[in-house]
Amino acid sequence: MTQPSYDVVAIGNALVDILANTDDAFLAQEGMTKGAMQLVFSTDDADALYGKMGPGREISGGSAANTLAGIAALGGKCAFIGQVADDQLGEVFAHDIRSVGVRFDTPARPAGPSTGRCLILVTPDGQRTMNTFLGASHYLPANALDRALIADAAYLYIEGYLWDPEEPRAAMRAAIQVAREAGRKIAFTASAEFVIERHRADFHSLFDGGMIDVLFANEAEIMALTETGDVEAAIAAVQDKVETVVVTLAERGACAVRGGERYAVPAQPVEQVVDTTGAGDLFAAGFLHAQAQGRDLTASLTLGAACAAEIISHYGARPQVDLKALAATL
């Protein structure tokens, strides 16, 4: 097996986040569940909600893309595969991800839905309520994959959010096969409970088939995956199927299980939680970067926790401090 040129290649939703402050009354008025993510199914509905929001900040996002931005900021070499449209938001996304040092070569889609966006409403307690219009990202075809690129990365990282539509799901299955044949590791983030409810059996078929090496989930997601009401029982149910199970536990920190051994770290201190958007994404960035550099699980969890703490201290899911310097203090 040849030495890979890239640390991580990720496949995910190519989205532009639009963040605005709000209050609980607005969420109730719009029928939203605070802290949750719901899908918006049409451009008209996305435009209508955008018109009701307060002043917004546009920041390129998408779960896996956020993770790669964090890895690049830490000094890792990575690339992103995802679908945008040939429109203004597509140009914004491409510019932003390339500007932070992530390779992005997927051709823009010339026709069809506009580039996806996530309308994020942030309440004074820092909780974010997301309304996602997936748009063009739903139409990533298997023929858009750069198979040589996937085979040239230590890790293939895929997000559960993109498992919902049929076309990108087929693309991710093809990518998994390419990575497996090249002897690379495959990391998977469960993404959200609603995704798990739709595709639980499919995800378990991946675990049972030995197709996933690293599973990322938060407490609610791991319990939803295993249909248990206890996080420890949930971890026990999957730890023999996946080489490394990583679970974030909010203010209680994070843990990982590998080979029957459990590792845990506390949460990093934060003066004020401003916006929890991207906390899990940046945790995965720190963890995967450390693993790609050959660090042990405790060091990998610690860097993940530090990156998550940085991201929740400000608006948006892209780092605003020098993550290399932050890592050097740990």
Coordinates of C-alpha atoms in Angstrom, one line a residue:
M1 CA 0.0 0.0 0.0
T2 CA 1.4 3.4 -1.0
Q3 CA 1.8 6.3 1.4
P4 CA -1.3 8.6 0.9
S5 CA -0.8 12.1 -0.3
Y6 CA -3.9 13.4 1.6
D7 CA -4.9 13.0 5.2
V8 CA -8.7 13.1 4.6
V9 CA -11.0 13.2 1.6
A10 CA -14.6 13.9 2.5
I11 CA -17.9 13.6 0.7
G12 CA -20.7 15.8 2.0
N13 CA -23.3 18.4 1.5
A14 CA -22.0 21.6 -0.1
L15 CA -24.0 24.3 1.8
V16 CA -23.8 28.0 2.6
D17 CA -24.8 28.7 6.2
I18 CA -26.8 31.9 6.8
L19 CA -26.9 32.7 10.5
A20 CA -29.2 35.2 12.3
N21 CA -30.1 35.9 15.9
T22 CA -33.6 35.2 17.1
D23 CA -35.6 34.4 20.2
D24 CA -37.6 31.5 21.4
A25 CA -40.9 33.3 20.5
F26 CA -39.9 33.3 16.8
L27 CA -39.0 29.6 16.8
A28 CA -42.4 28.9 18.4
Q29 CA -44.2 31.1 15.9
E30 CA -42.6 29.2 13.0
G31 CA -43.3 25.8 14.6
M32 CA -39.6 24.9 15.0
T33 CA -38.1 22.6 17.6
K34 CA -35.3 24.5 19.3
G35 CA -31.8 23.0 18.8
A36 CA -33.0 20.7 16.0
M37 CA -32.5 20.5 12.3
Q38 CA -35.4 20.3 9.8
L39 CA -35.4 20.1 6.1
V40 CA -36.8 22.8 3.8
F41 CA -38.0 21.2 0.6
S42 CA -38.3 24.0 -1.9
T43 CA -36.5 27.2 -2.9
D44 CA -39.7 29.1 -2.3
D45 CA -40.0 27.9 1.3
A46 CA -36.3 28.7 1.9
D47 CA -36.7 32.2 0.5
A48 CA -39.8 32.8 2.6
L49 CA -38.0 31.9 5.8
Y50 CA -35.0 33.9 4.8
G51 CA -37.3 36.9 4.4
K52 CA -38.5 36.6 8.0
M53 CA -35.0 36.3 9.5
G54 CA -33.1 39.2 10.9
P55 CA -29.8 40.4 9.4
G56 CA -27.7 37.3 8.5
R57 CA -24.1 36.3 8.1
E58 CA -23.1 34.1 5.2
I59 CA -20.5 31.5 6.0
S60 CA -19.8 28.4 3.8
G61 CA -20.8 25.3 5.7
G62 CA -21.9 21.7 5.4
S63 CA -20.9 19.2 8.0
A64 CA -18.0 17.4 6.3
A65 CA -16.8 20.6 4.7
N66 CA -16.6 22.2 8.1
T67 CA -14.6 19.3 9.3
L68 CA -12.1 19.7 6.4
A69 CA -11.8 23.4 7.1
G70 CA -10.7 22.5 10.6
I71 CA -8.3 19.9 9.4
A72 CA -6.7 22.3 7.0
A73 CA -6.4 25.0 9.7
L74 CA -4.6 22.4 11.8
G75 CA -2.1 21.9 9.0
G76 CA -3.6 18.7 7.4
K77 CA -3.9 18.1 3.7
C78 CA -7.5 17.4 2.5
A79 CA -10.0 17.5 -0.3
F80 CA -13.7 17.8 -0.6
I81 CA -16.2 16.2 -3.0
G82 CA -19.7 17.8 -3.0
Q83 CA -22.2 19.3 -5.5
V84 CA -22.9 23.0 -5.9
A85 CA -24.9 24.8 -8.6
D86 CA -23.6 27.2 -11.2
D87 CA -24.9 30.2 -9.2
Q88 CA -23.7 32.9 -6.8
L89 CA -23.9 30.7 -3.6
G90 CA -22.0 28.0 -5.5
E91 CA -19.2 30.5 -6.2
V92 CA -19.2 31.6 -2.6
F93 CA -18.9 28.0 -1.4
A94 CA -16.1 27.1 -3.9
H95 CA -14.1 30.3 -3.0
D96 CA -14.5 29.8 0.7
I97 CA -13.4 26.2 0.9
R98 CA -10.5 26.7 -1.5
S99 CA -9.3 29.8 0.4
V100 CA -8.8 27.8 3.6
G101 CA -6.6 25.3 1.8
V102 CA -9.0 22.5 0.9
R103 CA -8.9 21.0 -2.6
F104 CA -12.3 21.2 -4.3
D105 CA -12.6 20.2 -7.9
T106 CA -16.2 18.9 -8.3
P107 CA -17.8 20.7 -11.3
A108 CA -20.7 22.9 -10.6
R109 CA -24.1 21.6 -11.8
P110 CA -25.3 23.8 -14.7
A111 CA -29.0 23.2 -14.3
G112 CA -31.6 22.2 -11.7
P113 CA -31.9 23.3 -8.0
S114 CA -29.8 26.2 -6.6
T115 CA -26.9 25.7 -4.3
G116 CA -27.9 24.3 -0.9
R117 CA -28.1 26.6 2.1
C118 CA -28.7 26.2 5.8
L119 CA -30.8 28.9 7.6
I120 CA -29.5 28.9 11.2
L121 CA -31.4 30.7 13.9
V122 CA -29.3 31.4 17.0
T123 CA -31.0 32.1 20.4
P124 CA -29.3 34.0 23.2
D125 CA -28.3 30.8 24.9
G126 CA -26.2 29.8 21.9
Q127 CA -28.5 27.1 20.7
R128 CA -28.8 26.8 16.9
T129 CA -32.0 25.8 15.1
M130 CA -31.2 24.8 11.5
N131 CA -33.5 24.8 8.5
T132 CA -31.7 23.1 5.6
F133 CA -32.5 23.4 1.9
L134 CA -30.2 20.8 0.3
G135 CA -30.7 22.0 -3.3
A136 CA -27.9 20.9 -5.7
S137 CA -26.1 18.9 -3.0
H138 CA -28.8 16.2 -3.4
Y139 CA -27.6 15.6 -7.0
L140 CA -24.0 14.4 -6.5
P141 CA -23.5 11.6 -9.1
A142 CA -21.1 8.7 -8.8
N143 CA -19.4 9.9 -12.0
A144 CA -18.4 13.1 -10.1
L145 CA -16.1 11.1 -7.8
D146 CA -12.3 11.4 -8.3
R147 CA -11.5 7.8 -7.5
A148 CA -7.7 8.4 -7.7
L149 CA -8.1 11.1 -5.1
I150 CA -10.1 8.9 -2.8
A151 CA -7.6 6.2 -3.0
D152 CA -4.8 8.7 -2.2
A153 CA -6.2 9.7 1.2
A154 CA -5.5 8.1 4.6
Y155 CA -9.2 8.6 5.5
L156 CA -12.4 8.8 3.5
Y157 CA -14.9 10.8 5.7
I158 CA -18.6 10.6 4.8
E159 CA -21.6 12.3 6.5
G160 CA -24.9 10.8 7.2
Y161 CA -26.8 13.9 6.1
L162 CA -25.9 13.0 2.5
W163 CA -27.2 9.5 2.8
D164 CA -30.8 10.6 2.4
P165 CA -31.0 11.2 -1.4
E166 CA -30.5 8.2 -3.7
E167 CA -27.9 9.7 -6.1
P168 CA -25.3 10.8 -3.5
R169 CA -25.9 7.6 -1.5
A170 CA -24.9 5.6 -4.5
A171 CA -21.8 7.8 -4.9
M172 CA -20.8 7.3 -1.3
R173 CA -21.2 3.5 -1.6
A174 CA -18.9 3.6 -4.7
A175 CA -16.4 5.8 -2.7
I176 CA -16.4 3.3 0.2
Q177 CA -15.5 0.5 -2.2
V178 CA -12.7 2.6 -3.7
A179 CA -11.3 3.4 -0.3
R180 CA -11.6 -0.2 0.8
E181 CA -9.8 -1.5 -2.3
A182 CA -7.0 1.0 -1.6
G183 CA -6.6 -0.2 2.0
R184 CA -7.7 3.2 3.5
K185 CA -9.7 4.0 6.6
I186 CA -13.3 5.0 6.4
A187 CA -14.9 7.4 9.0
F188 CA -18.6 8.1 9.2
T189 CA -20.6 10.7 11.1
A190 CA -24.2 9.8 12.0
S191 CA -25.2 13.5 11.6
A192 CA -28.7 13.6 13.0
E193 CA -31.4 11.5 14.6
F194 CA -33.9 12.0 11.7
V195 CA -31.3 10.6 9.3
I196 CA -30.8 7.6 11.6
E197 CA -34.5 6.9 11.8
R198 CA -34.7 6.8 8.0
H199 CA -31.6 4.7 7.4
R200 CA -30.8 2.8 10.6
A201 CA -30.9 -0.6 8.8
D202 CA -28.6 0.7 6.0
F203 CA -26.1 2.1 8.5
H204 CA -26.0 -1.2 10.5
S205 CA -25.4 -3.1 7.2
L206 CA -22.3 -0.9 6.8
F207 CA -21.2 -1.7 10.4
D208 CA -21.9 -5.4 10.1
G209 CA -20.0 -5.6 6.8
G210 CA -16.9 -4.1 8.4
M211 CA -17.1 -1.0 6.1
I212 CA -16.7 1.7 8.7
D213 CA -13.5 2.1 10.8
V214 CA -14.4 5.2 12.8
L215 CA -18.0 6.1 13.9
F216 CA -18.7 9.6 15.2
A217 CA -22.0 10.2 17.0
N218 CA -23.3 12.3 19.9
E219 CA -25.1 10.9 22.8
A220 CA -28.6 11.1 21.2
E221 CA -27.4 9.7 17.9
I222 CA -25.6 6.7 19.3
M223 CA -28.8 5.8 21.3
A224 CA -30.9 6.3 18.2
L225 CA -28.6 4.1 16.1
T226 CA -29.0 1.2 18.6
E227 CA -32.5 2.0 19.8
T228 CA -31.4 2.0 23.4
G229 CA -32.1 4.5 26.2
D230 CA -28.6 4.4 27.7
V231 CA -25.4 5.7 26.1
E232 CA -23.2 3.0 27.6
A233 CA -25.4 0.2 26.3
A234 CA -25.5 1.9 22.9
I235 CA -21.7 2.0 22.8
A236 CA -21.5 -1.6 23.8
A237 CA -23.9 -2.6 21.0
V238 CA -21.6 -1.3 18.2
Q239 CA -18.1 -1.4 19.6
D240 CA -17.4 -4.9 18.3
K241 CA -18.6 -3.9 14.8
V242 CA -16.6 -0.7 14.3
E243 CA -12.9 -0.4 15.0
T244 CA -13.2 2.9 16.8
V245 CA -16.4 4.4 18.3
V246 CA -16.2 8.1 19.2
V247 CA -19.0 9.7 21.2
T248 CA -19.3 13.4 22.1
L249 CA -21.1 14.0 25.4
A250 CA -21.6 17.8 25.4
E251 CA -20.4 19.4 28.7
R252 CA -19.2 15.9 29.9
G253 CA -16.6 15.7 27.2
A254 CA -16.1 12.8 24.9
C255 CA -15.1 9.2 24.8
A256 CA -13.7 6.6 22.4
V257 CA -13.7 2.8 22.5
R258 CA -11.2 0.7 20.5
G259 CA -10.4 -2.9 21.0
G260 CA -12.5 -3.1 24.2
E261 CA -10.5 -0.2 25.8
R262 CA -12.3 3.0 26.7
Y263 CA -10.7 6.4 26.6
A264 CA -12.3 9.7 27.9
V265 CA -11.5 13.4 28.1
P266 CA -13.4 16.3 29.8
A267 CA -14.8 19.1 27.8
Q268 CA -12.5 22.1 27.3
P269 CA -13.6 25.2 29.2
V270 CA -15.4 28.0 27.3
E271 CA -16.0 31.5 28.7
Q272 CA -19.3 31.8 26.9
V273 CA -21.2 29.5 24.5
V274 CA -22.2 31.8 21.6
D275 CA -23.2 29.3 18.9
T276 CA -23.0 25.5 18.9
T277 CA -23.1 25.3 15.1
G278 CA -20.4 23.0 14.0
A279 CA -19.2 21.7 17.4
G280 CA -19.4 18.1 16.3
D281 CA -17.8 18.9 12.9
L282 CA -14.8 20.6 14.5
F283 CA -14.5 17.8 17.1
A284 CA -14.2 15.4 14.2
A285 CA -11.6 17.7 12.6
G286 CA -9.3 17.6 15.7
F287 CA -9.8 13.9 16.2
L288 CA -9.1 12.9 12.6
H289 CA -6.1 15.2 12.2
A290 CA -4.5 13.8 15.3
Q291 CA -5.2 10.2 14.2
A292 CA -3.7 10.9 10.7
Q293 CA -0.6 12.2 12.5
G294 CA -0.3 9.0 14.4
R295 CA -1.4 10.4 17.8
D296 CA -3.0 8.1 20.4
L297 CA -6.8 8.2 21.2
T298 CA -6.5 10.4 24.3
A299 CA -4.5 13.0 22.4
S300 CA -7.0 12.8 19.5
L301 CA -10.0 13.2 21.8
T302 CA -8.3 16.2 23.5
L303 CA -7.6 18.0 20.3
G304 CA -11.2 17.3 19.2
A305 CA -12.5 18.8 22.4
A306 CA -10.3 21.9 22.0
C307 CA -11.4 22.5 18.5
A308 CA -15.1 22.1 19.5
A309 CA -14.6 24.6 22.3
E310 CA -13.1 27.1 19.9
I311 CA -16.0 26.8 17.5
I312 CA -18.8 27.3 20.1
S313 CA -17.2 30.5 21.3
H314 CA -18.2 32.5 18.2
Y315 CA -20.7 32.5 15.4
G316 CA -20.3 30.1 12.5
A317 CA -18.7 26.7 12.0
R318 CA -15.3 27.7 10.7
P319 CA -12.4 28.4 13.1
Q320 CA -11.5 32.0 13.9
V321 CA -8.2 31.4 15.8
D322 CA -5.0 29.7 14.8
L323 CA -5.8 26.1 15.4
K324 CA -2.1 25.1 15.0
A325 CA -1.2 27.4 17.9
L326 CA -4.2 26.1 19.9
A327 CA -3.0 22.5 19.3
A328 CA 0.5 23.4 20.4
T329 CA -0.8 24.4 23.9
L330 CA -2.4 21.1 24.6

